[in-house]
Amino acid sequence: MEKIELPERAGWRDKAEELGFTFADMHGEPYWEETSAYQFSLRQIEDDIEDPSTELHAMCRDAVSQILSSEDLMTKLCIPEPYWHLVAESWERQEPEIYGRFDLAYDGTGPAKLLEYNADTPTSLYESASFQWLWLEQQVEAGVLREGDDQFNGIHEALVERFQALFAKGTDLHFTAVANTPEDYATVECMGWAAREAGMGAHYTDLEKIGLSEDGQFIDSEDRVIGTLFKLYPWEDLLRDEYAALLADAGCLILEPPWKAVLSNKGLLPVLWEMFEGHPNLLPTFFEADIGAALNGDGSATKEVAQLFARSANHLATGHVRKPIFSREGASMTIVEGGVTIEQSNNPAYADHPKVIQAYHPLPVFDGFRPVVGAWIVGETCVGMGMREDRSRITQDLSRFKPHFIRD
């Protein structure tokens, strides 16, 4: 794994604008950045990213059943109790999933470490699936990259196949996101492209324009009944929205399904560690409340968790990250080494949520930037990746998206 300086493509910003990639620069900073790219070997991709991510996803699916069978875990994950049945029944029916993104720490040498799973509403899909592939093709054509250089990127093709596997040709699908959020719209439109290529009808409606028919069905801005809806709106918010009470009787298949609410939650991480302690791709992680109970010996932490914590205590004391169970773009996170806070997010948006404590695994540093691998899951398989980098130890909202390529 190397970071290689490369010339930018002439006129790439004009091309981005033409393609609707209007957020290639954000907040006065570059978001898409191609003066350099990350180079990987095929072995690194296949053995350290692709196969482990597919395995991690299978482990996460195992964790769903564990969580749904435990009132204690459902409570710790802050799933609203009135909707426990909605989440559980969606799993029992095996309502289909479309996609997700693992965020991994990886330096090219050791096992990739799972930082978190964006299992419900991951963005950067367009950049990963489409724009970085265009970059690869054009840089090979220009002679900047070699013939034979490749990219781990079968995301779009996998999405097309996923829609074809799940829905009959001609099925009408609806897609929604919050209005006036270009990054969210790009993700939803990327999904829509795949659905259209798969032979589906794909209709977009701003989230705020979805209504309710007289018989309790969801309808779009043109009063069409919504039978299947892909929503880029997180379950932790939707389950607290007034529309949540209508979901069970609306006759609408929601993508991602309600059971994804237990995976798109950092409370998943301590569950995985308890189930798969010592797995090479996991970091020791605990609910902060369980650590307090184990240290106080008040009996509220189970014997098994207390023993598990004792085995991990030295690792956590060396360095750990304090994360809210609901947090995006690094908000409300703190990194501690040797008992000293070394970095803290300046965005307190999620500070009031319960926390998990995860062992700190430093990101590698290239030219002052720290990259995170985003490994994309479609269905149950890892099919591609995108790279983001930040000067901060905490990957935040001003992180940059970087293209990557494979060379052997």
C-alpha positions as semicolon CSV with decimal commas, in nm:
position;residue;x (nm);y (nm);z (nm)
1;M;0,000;0,000;0,000
2;E;0,152;0,328;-0,114
3;K;0,039;0,682;-0,180
4;I;0,155;0,784;-0,527
5;E;0,167;1,141;-0,662
6;L;-0,003;1,170;-1,001
7;P;-0,100;1,454;-1,235
8;E;-0,463;1,558;-1,225
9;R;-0,680;1,508;-1,531
10;A;-0,725;1,823;-1,735
11;G;-1,073;1,966;-1,690
12;W;-1,187;1,706;-1,439
13;R;-1,390;1,964;-1,244
14;D;-1,587;2,053;-1,557
15;K;-1,652;1,683;-1,612
16;A;-1,764;1,646;-1,250
17;E;-2,007;1,935;-1,292
18;E;-2,140;1,786;-1,614
19;L;-2,202;1,452;-1,440
20;G;-2,377;1,611;-1,142
21;F;-2,087;1,564;-0,901
22;T;-2,150;1,910;-0,760
23;F;-1,985;1,848;-0,424
24;A;-1,635;1,767;-0,552
25;D;-1,538;2,075;-0,351
26;M;-1,715;2,142;-0,022
27;H;-1,687;2,420;0,236
28;G;-1,398;2,578;0,047
29;E;-1,196;2,255;0,060
30;P;-1,141;1,980;-0,199
31;Y;-1,350;1,672;-0,133
32;W;-1,249;1,473;-0,442
33;E;-0,868;1,498;-0,455
34;E;-0,663;1,333;-0,731
35;T;-0,313;1,482;-0,711
36;S;-0,227;1,146;-0,557
37;A;-0,386;0,802;-0,528
38;Y;-0,348;0,492;-0,314
39;Q;-0,184;0,192;-0,476
40;F;-0,251;-0,165;-0,360
41;S;-0,140;-0,510;-0,465
42;L;-0,399;-0,767;-0,567
43;R;-0,305;-0,980;-0,267
44;Q;-0,370;-0,692;-0,029
45;I;-0,713;-0,635;-0,181
46;E;-0,822;-0,998;-0,194
47;D;-0,670;-1,127;0,131
48;D;-0,682;-0,821;0,357
49;I;-0,990;-0,625;0,241
50;E;-1,231;-0,827;0,025
51;D;-1,243;-1,165;0,199
52;P;-1,229;-1,030;0,557
53;S;-1,507;-0,781;0,484
54;T;-1,732;-1,054;0,347
55;E;-1,659;-1,255;0,661
56;L;-1,728;-0,954;0,884
57;H;-2,065;-0,910;0,720
58;A;-2,154;-1,273;0,791
59;M;-2,052;-1,216;1,154
60;C;-2,276;-0,910;1,167
61;R;-2,568;-1,115;1,043
62;D;-2,499;-1,366;1,321
63;A;-2,506;-1,075;1,565
64;V;-2,854;-0,969;1,449
65;S;-3,013;-1,281;1,598
66;Q;-2,812;-1,239;1,918
67;I;-2,929;-0,880;1,961
68;L;-3,292;-0,940;1,872
69;S;-3,319;-1,219;2,129
70;S;-3,192;-0,994;2,413
71;E;-3,403;-0,721;2,570
72;D;-3,086;-0,598;2,743
73;L;-2,905;-0,550;2,411
74;M;-3,205;-0,391;2,240
75;T;-3,217;-0,145;2,529
76;K;-2,843;-0,075;2,515
77;L;-2,869;-0,010;2,141
78;C;-3,150;0,240;2,213
79;I;-3,398;0,071;1,980
80;P;-3,733;0,224;2,088
81;E;-3,928;-0,051;2,264
82;P;-4,255;0,013;2,076
83;Y;-4,074;-0,093;1,756
84;W;-3,885;-0,398;1,878
85;H;-4,146;-0,615;1,704
86;L;-4,111;-0,419;1,377
87;V;-3,734;-0,477;1,375
88;A;-3,761;-0,843;1,479
89;E;-4,034;-0,928;1,229
90;S;-3,839;-0,773;0,942
91;W;-3,552;-1,010;1,029
92;E;-3,784;-1,310;1,064
93;R;-3,924;-1,235;0,719
94;Q;-3,567;-1,195;0,589
95;E;-3,653;-0,862;0,431
96;P;-3,369;-0,795;0,187
97;E;-3,067;-0,575;0,236
98;I;-2,901;-0,386;-0,046
99;Y;-2,572;-0,240;0,073
100;G;-2,343;-0,124;0,353
101;R;-1,990;0,005;0,409
102;F;-1,730;-0,109;0,659
103;D;-1,479;0,153;0,771
104;L;-1,145;-0,020;0,818
105;A;-0,803;0,081;0,949
106;Y;-0,539;-0,074;0,722
107;D;-0,171;0,000;0,660
108;G;-0,092;-0,262;0,398
109;T;0,079;-0,504;0,635
110;G;-0,144;-0,628;0,915
111;P;-0,507;-0,739;0,932
112;A;-0,756;-0,462;0,858
113;K;-0,938;-0,355;1,175
114;L;-1,309;-0,280;1,183
115;L;-1,374;0,073;1,309
116;E;-1,749;0,076;1,243
117;Y;-2,018;-0,050;1,008
118;N;-2,229;0,199;0,813
119;A;-2,502;-0,054;0,750
120;D;-2,803;0,168;0,683
121;T;-2,729;0,498;0,506
122;P;-2,365;0,501;0,389
123;T;-2,280;0,780;0,146
124;S;-1,981;0,823;-0,092
125;L;-2,142;0,558;-0,313
126;Y;-2,125;0,766;-0,632
127;E;-1,760;0,856;-0,578
128;S;-1,671;0,493;-0,507
129;A;-1,878;0,321;-0,775
130;S;-1,864;0,568;-1,063
131;F;-1,635;0,870;-1,050
132;Q;-1,322;0,687;-0,936
133;W;-1,376;0,424;-1,210
134;L;-1,392;0,705;-1,467
135;W;-1,068;0,840;-1,315
136;L;-0,901;0,500;-1,362
137;E;-1,012;0,465;-1,725
138;Q;-0,904;0,817;-1,818
139;Q;-0,568;0,794;-1,639
140;V;-0,490;0,465;-1,814
141;E;-0,592;0,617;-2,147
142;A;-0,369;0,919;-2,079
143;G;-0,071;0,697;-1,994
144;V;-0,058;0,822;-1,634
145;L;-0,146;0,472;-1,518
146;R;-0,030;0,153;-1,687
147;E;-0,230;-0,081;-1,905
148;G;-0,330;-0,358;-1,668
149;D;-0,371;-0,133;-1,365
150;D;-0,706;-0,212;-1,208
151;Q;-0,938;-0,104;-0,928
152;F;-1,137;-0,294;-0,667
153;N;-1,469;-0,174;-0,796
154;G;-1,756;-0,398;-0,897
155;I;-2,004;-0,189;-0,699
156;H;-2,237;-0,075;-0,977
157;E;-2,251;-0,416;-1,143
158;A;-2,323;-0,581;-0,807
159;L;-2,607;-0,336;-0,738
160;V;-2,763;-0,413;-1,077
161;E;-2,742;-0,787;-1,005
162;R;-2,883;-0,734;-0,656
163;F;-3,190;-0,553;-0,784
164;Q;-3,240;-0,818;-1,053
165;A;-3,221;-1,092;-0,789
166;L;-3,474;-0,926;-0,560
167;F;-3,738;-0,778;-0,789
168;A;-3,921;-0,879;-1,105
169;K;-3,842;-0,679;-1,416
170;G;-4,069;-0,377;-1,439
171;T;-4,120;-0,342;-1,064
172;D;-4,158;0,019;-0,957
173;L;-3,912;0,126;-0,688
174;H;-3,905;0,460;-0,508
175;F;-3,597;0,638;-0,378
176;T;-3,583;0,923;-0,128
177;A;-3,345;1,150;0,058
178;V;-3,365;1,478;0,245
179;A;-3,408;1,766;-0,001
180;N;-3,114;1,989;-0,093
181;T;-2,841;1,748;0,021
182;P;-2,628;1,690;-0,293
183;E;-2,418;1,410;-0,142
184;D;-2,727;1,220;-0,030
185;Y;-2,897;1,272;-0,366
186;A;-2,589;1,140;-0,549
187;T;-2,604;0,822;-0,342
188;V;-2,976;0,776;-0,407
189;E;-2,941;0,851;-0,777
190;C;-2,656;0,600;-0,800
191;M;-2,899;0,342;-0,662
192;G;-3,161;0,456;-0,910
193;W;-2,924;0,412;-1,204
194;A;-2,858;0,055;-1,099
195;A;-3,229;-0,016;-1,058
196;R;-3,308;0,124;-1,404
197;E;-3,031;-0,083;-1,560
198;A;-3,178;-0,386;-1,383
199;G;-3,508;-0,318;-1,561
200;M;-3,693;-0,151;-1,273
201;G;-3,891;0,167;-1,264
202;A;-3,704;0,412;-1,040
203;H;-3,882;0,721;-0,904
204;Y;-3,724;0,985;-0,681
205;T;-3,916;1,192;-0,425
206;D;-3,779;1,429;-0,161
207;L;-3,832;1,277;0,181
208;E;-4,034;1,577;0,292
209;K;-4,283;1,524;0,006
210;I;-4,383;1,168;0,095
211;G;-4,744;1,164;0,205
212;L;-5,010;0,923;0,323
213;S;-5,314;0,805;0,130
214;E;-5,659;0,778;0,284
215;D;-5,608;0,404;0,338
216;G;-5,269;0,448;0,508
217;Q;-5,029;0,382;0,221
218;F;-4,726;0,600;0,151
219;I;-4,752;0,808;-0,165
220;D;-4,497;1,015;-0,355
221;S;-4,519;1,377;-0,471
222;E;-4,728;1,266;-0,772
223;D;-4,968;1,063;-0,555
224;R;-4,828;0,729;-0,673
225;V;-4,846;0,452;-0,412
226;I;-4,502;0,353;-0,282
227;G;-4,468;-0,025;-0,263
228;T;-4,090;-0,039;-0,216
229;L;-3,890;0,253;-0,082
230;F;-3,514;0,297;-0,057
231;K;-3,468;0,573;0,200
232;L;-3,145;0,752;0,277
233;Y;-3,275;0,841;0,621
234;P;-3,136;0,662;0,928
235;W;-3,344;0,421;1,130
236;E;-3,237;0,585;1,456
237;D;-3,426;0,894;1,336
238;L;-3,709;0,720;1,153
239;L;-3,802;0,511;1,459
240;R;-3,846;0,837;1,650
241;D;-4,040;1,007;1,373
242;E;-4,419;1,040;1,369
243;Y;-4,426;0,819;1,059
244;A;-4,280;0,525;1,254
245;A;-4,624;0,434;1,390
246;L;-4,750;0,398;1,032
247;L;-4,478;0,167;0,900
248;A;-4,628;-0,166;1,006
249;D;-4,957;-0,111;0,821
250;A;-4,839;0,090;0,518
251;G;-4,775;-0,215;0,299
252;C;-4,437;-0,074;0,202
253;L;-4,108;-0,266;0,185
254;I;-3,839;-0,035;0,325
255;L;-3,476;-0,057;0,212
256;E;-3,262;-0,083;0,411
257;P;-3,499;-0,299;0,622
258;P;-3,576;-0,228;0,989
259;W;-3,343;-0,505;1,111
260;K;-3,052;-0,299;0,980
261;A;-3,119;-0,065;1,278
262;V;-2,924;-0,304;1,501
263;L;-2,623;-0,303;1,268
264;S;-2,610;0,070;1,189
265;N;-2,527;0,133;1,553
266;K;-2,190;0,132;1,725
267;G;-2,345;-0,084;1,993
268;L;-2,288;-0,362;1,739
269;L;-1,913;-0,344;1,808
270;P;-1,914;-0,473;2,169
271;V;-2,159;-0,746;2,066
272;L;-1,919;-0,860;1,794
273;W;-1,625;-0,859;2,038
274;E;-1,819;-1,067;2,291
275;M;-1,923;-1,315;2,019
276;F;-1,588;-1,330;1,836
277;E;-1,324;-1,228;2,092
278;G;-0,977;-1,220;1,940
279;H;-1,089;-1,217;1,577
280;P;-0,804;-1,057;1,379
281;N;-1,030;-0,795;1,217
282;L;-1,197;-0,681;1,541
283;L;-1,088;-0,442;1,814
284;P;-1,180;-0,490;2,182
285;T;-1,496;-0,283;2,235
286;F;-1,736;-0,248;2,529
287;F;-2,040;-0,050;2,629
288;E;-1,913;0,228;2,851
289;A;-2,182;0,142;3,109
290;D;-2,056;-0,218;3,126
291;I;-1,701;-0,099;3,190
292;G;-1,822;0,117;3,476
293;A;-2,019;-0,174;3,620
294;A;-1,722;-0,411;3,586
295;L;-1,488;-0,166;3,757
296;N;-1,736;-0,092;4,035
297;G;-1,822;-0,458;4,084
298;D;-2,187;-0,371;4,135
299;G;-2,311;-0,684;3,959
300;S;-2,491;-0,508;3,675
301;A;-2,234;-0,635;3,423
302;T;-2,260;-1,007;3,353
303;K;-1,981;-1,233;3,474
304;E;-1,888;-1,306;3,113
305;V;-1,860;-0,937;3,021
306;A;-1,661;-0,860;3,337
307;Q;-1,416;-1,139;3,253
308;L;-1,396;-1,027;2,891
309;F;-1,318;-0,673;3,005
310;A;-1,047;-0,798;3,240
311;R;-0,877;-0,969;2,947
312;S;-0,892;-0,649;2,740
313;A;-0,827;-0,388;3,012
314;N;-0,456;-0,338;2,939
315;H;-0,524;-0,287;2,568
316;L;-0,792;-0,030;2,641
317;A;-0,572;0,148;2,898
318;T;-0,299;0,189;2,636
319;G;-0,539;0,374;2,409
320;H;-0,909;0,385;2,337
321;V;-1,175;0,576;2,147
322;R;-1,500;0,690;2,310
323;K;-1,782;0,684;2,055
324;P;-2,156;0,756;2,081
325;I;-2,366;0,465;1,956
326;F;-2,519;0,708;1,705
327;S;-2,257;0,929;1,544
328;R;-2,170;1,041;1,193
329;E;-1,858;1,198;1,044
330;G;-1,665;1,154;1,368
331;A;-1,897;1,374;1,574
332;S;-1,864;1,362;1,956
333;M;-1,569;1,120;1,948
334;T;-1,265;1,130;2,177
335;I;-0,929;0,951;2,150
336;V;-0,739;0,878;2,472
337;E;-0,383;0,744;2,503
338;G;-0,228;0,659;2,837
339;G;-0,513;0,833;3,017
340;V;-0,463;1,159;2,821
341;T;-0,706;1,294;2,560
342;I;-0,503;1,339;2,241
343;E;-0,786;1,431;2,004
344;Q;-1,151;1,524;2,031
345;S;-1,415;1,604;1,771
346;N;-1,529;1,966;1,776
347;N;-1,880;1,858;1,674
348;P;-2,085;1,772;1,985
349;A;-2,397;1,668;1,793
350;Y;-2,423;1,319;1,944
351;A;-2,275;1,385;2,287
352;D;-2,592;1,288;2,476
353;H;-2,608;0,933;2,341
354;P;-2,471;0,629;2,528
355;K;-2,110;0,549;2,445
356;V;-1,892;0,254;2,352
357;I;-1,522;0,228;2,431
358;Q;-1,312;0,081;2,151
359;A;-0,941;0,000;2,163
360;Y;-0,746;0,263;1,969
361;H;-0,582;0,144;1,649
362;P;-0,391;0,433;1,489
363;L;-0,447;0,496;1,121
364;P;-0,139;0,498;0,898
365;V;-0,002;0,839;0,799
366;F;0,082;0,939;0,440
367;D;0,200;1,296;0,380
368;G;0,024;1,409;0,696
369;F;-0,307;1,243;0,602
370;R;-0,463;0,937;0,764
371;P;-0,661;0,712;0,526
372;V;-0,963;0,496;0,607
373;V;-1,069;0,212;0,378
374;G;-1,440;0,200;0,300
375;A;-1,521;-0,160;0,202
376;W;-1,855;-0,182;0,021
377;I;-2,093;-0,471;0,079
378;V;-2,370;-0,542;-0,172
379;G;-2,601;-0,819;-0,064
380;E;-2,369;-1,025;0,155
381;T;-2,043;-0,981;-0,038
382;C;-1,766;-0,722;-0,045
383;V;-1,754;-0,585;-0,401
384;G;-1,541;-0,270;-0,395
385;M;-1,388;0,007;-0,190
386;G;-1,333;0,379;-0,156
387;M;-1,066;0,572;0,033
388;R;-1,111;0,879;0,251
389;E;-0,831;1,060;0,429
390;D;-0,814;1,330;0,694
391;R;-0,536;1,522;0,868
392;S;-0,716;1,446;1,193
393;R;-0,700;1,112;1,372
394;I;-1,081;1,128;1,361
395;T;-1,219;1,109;1,006
396;Q;-1,464;1,399;0,992
397;D;-1,688;1,593;0,754
398;L;-1,398;1,763;0,570
399;S;-1,219;1,437;0,489
400;R;-1,108;1,390;0,128
401;F;-1,206;1,113;-0,109
402;K;-0,903;0,961;-0,283
403;P;-0,900;0,724;-0,582
404;H;-0,714;0,396;-0,564
405;F;-0,570;0,145;-0,809
406;I;-0,427;-0,208;-0,808
407;R;-0,088;-0,283;-0,957
408;D;0,109;-0,608;-0,947
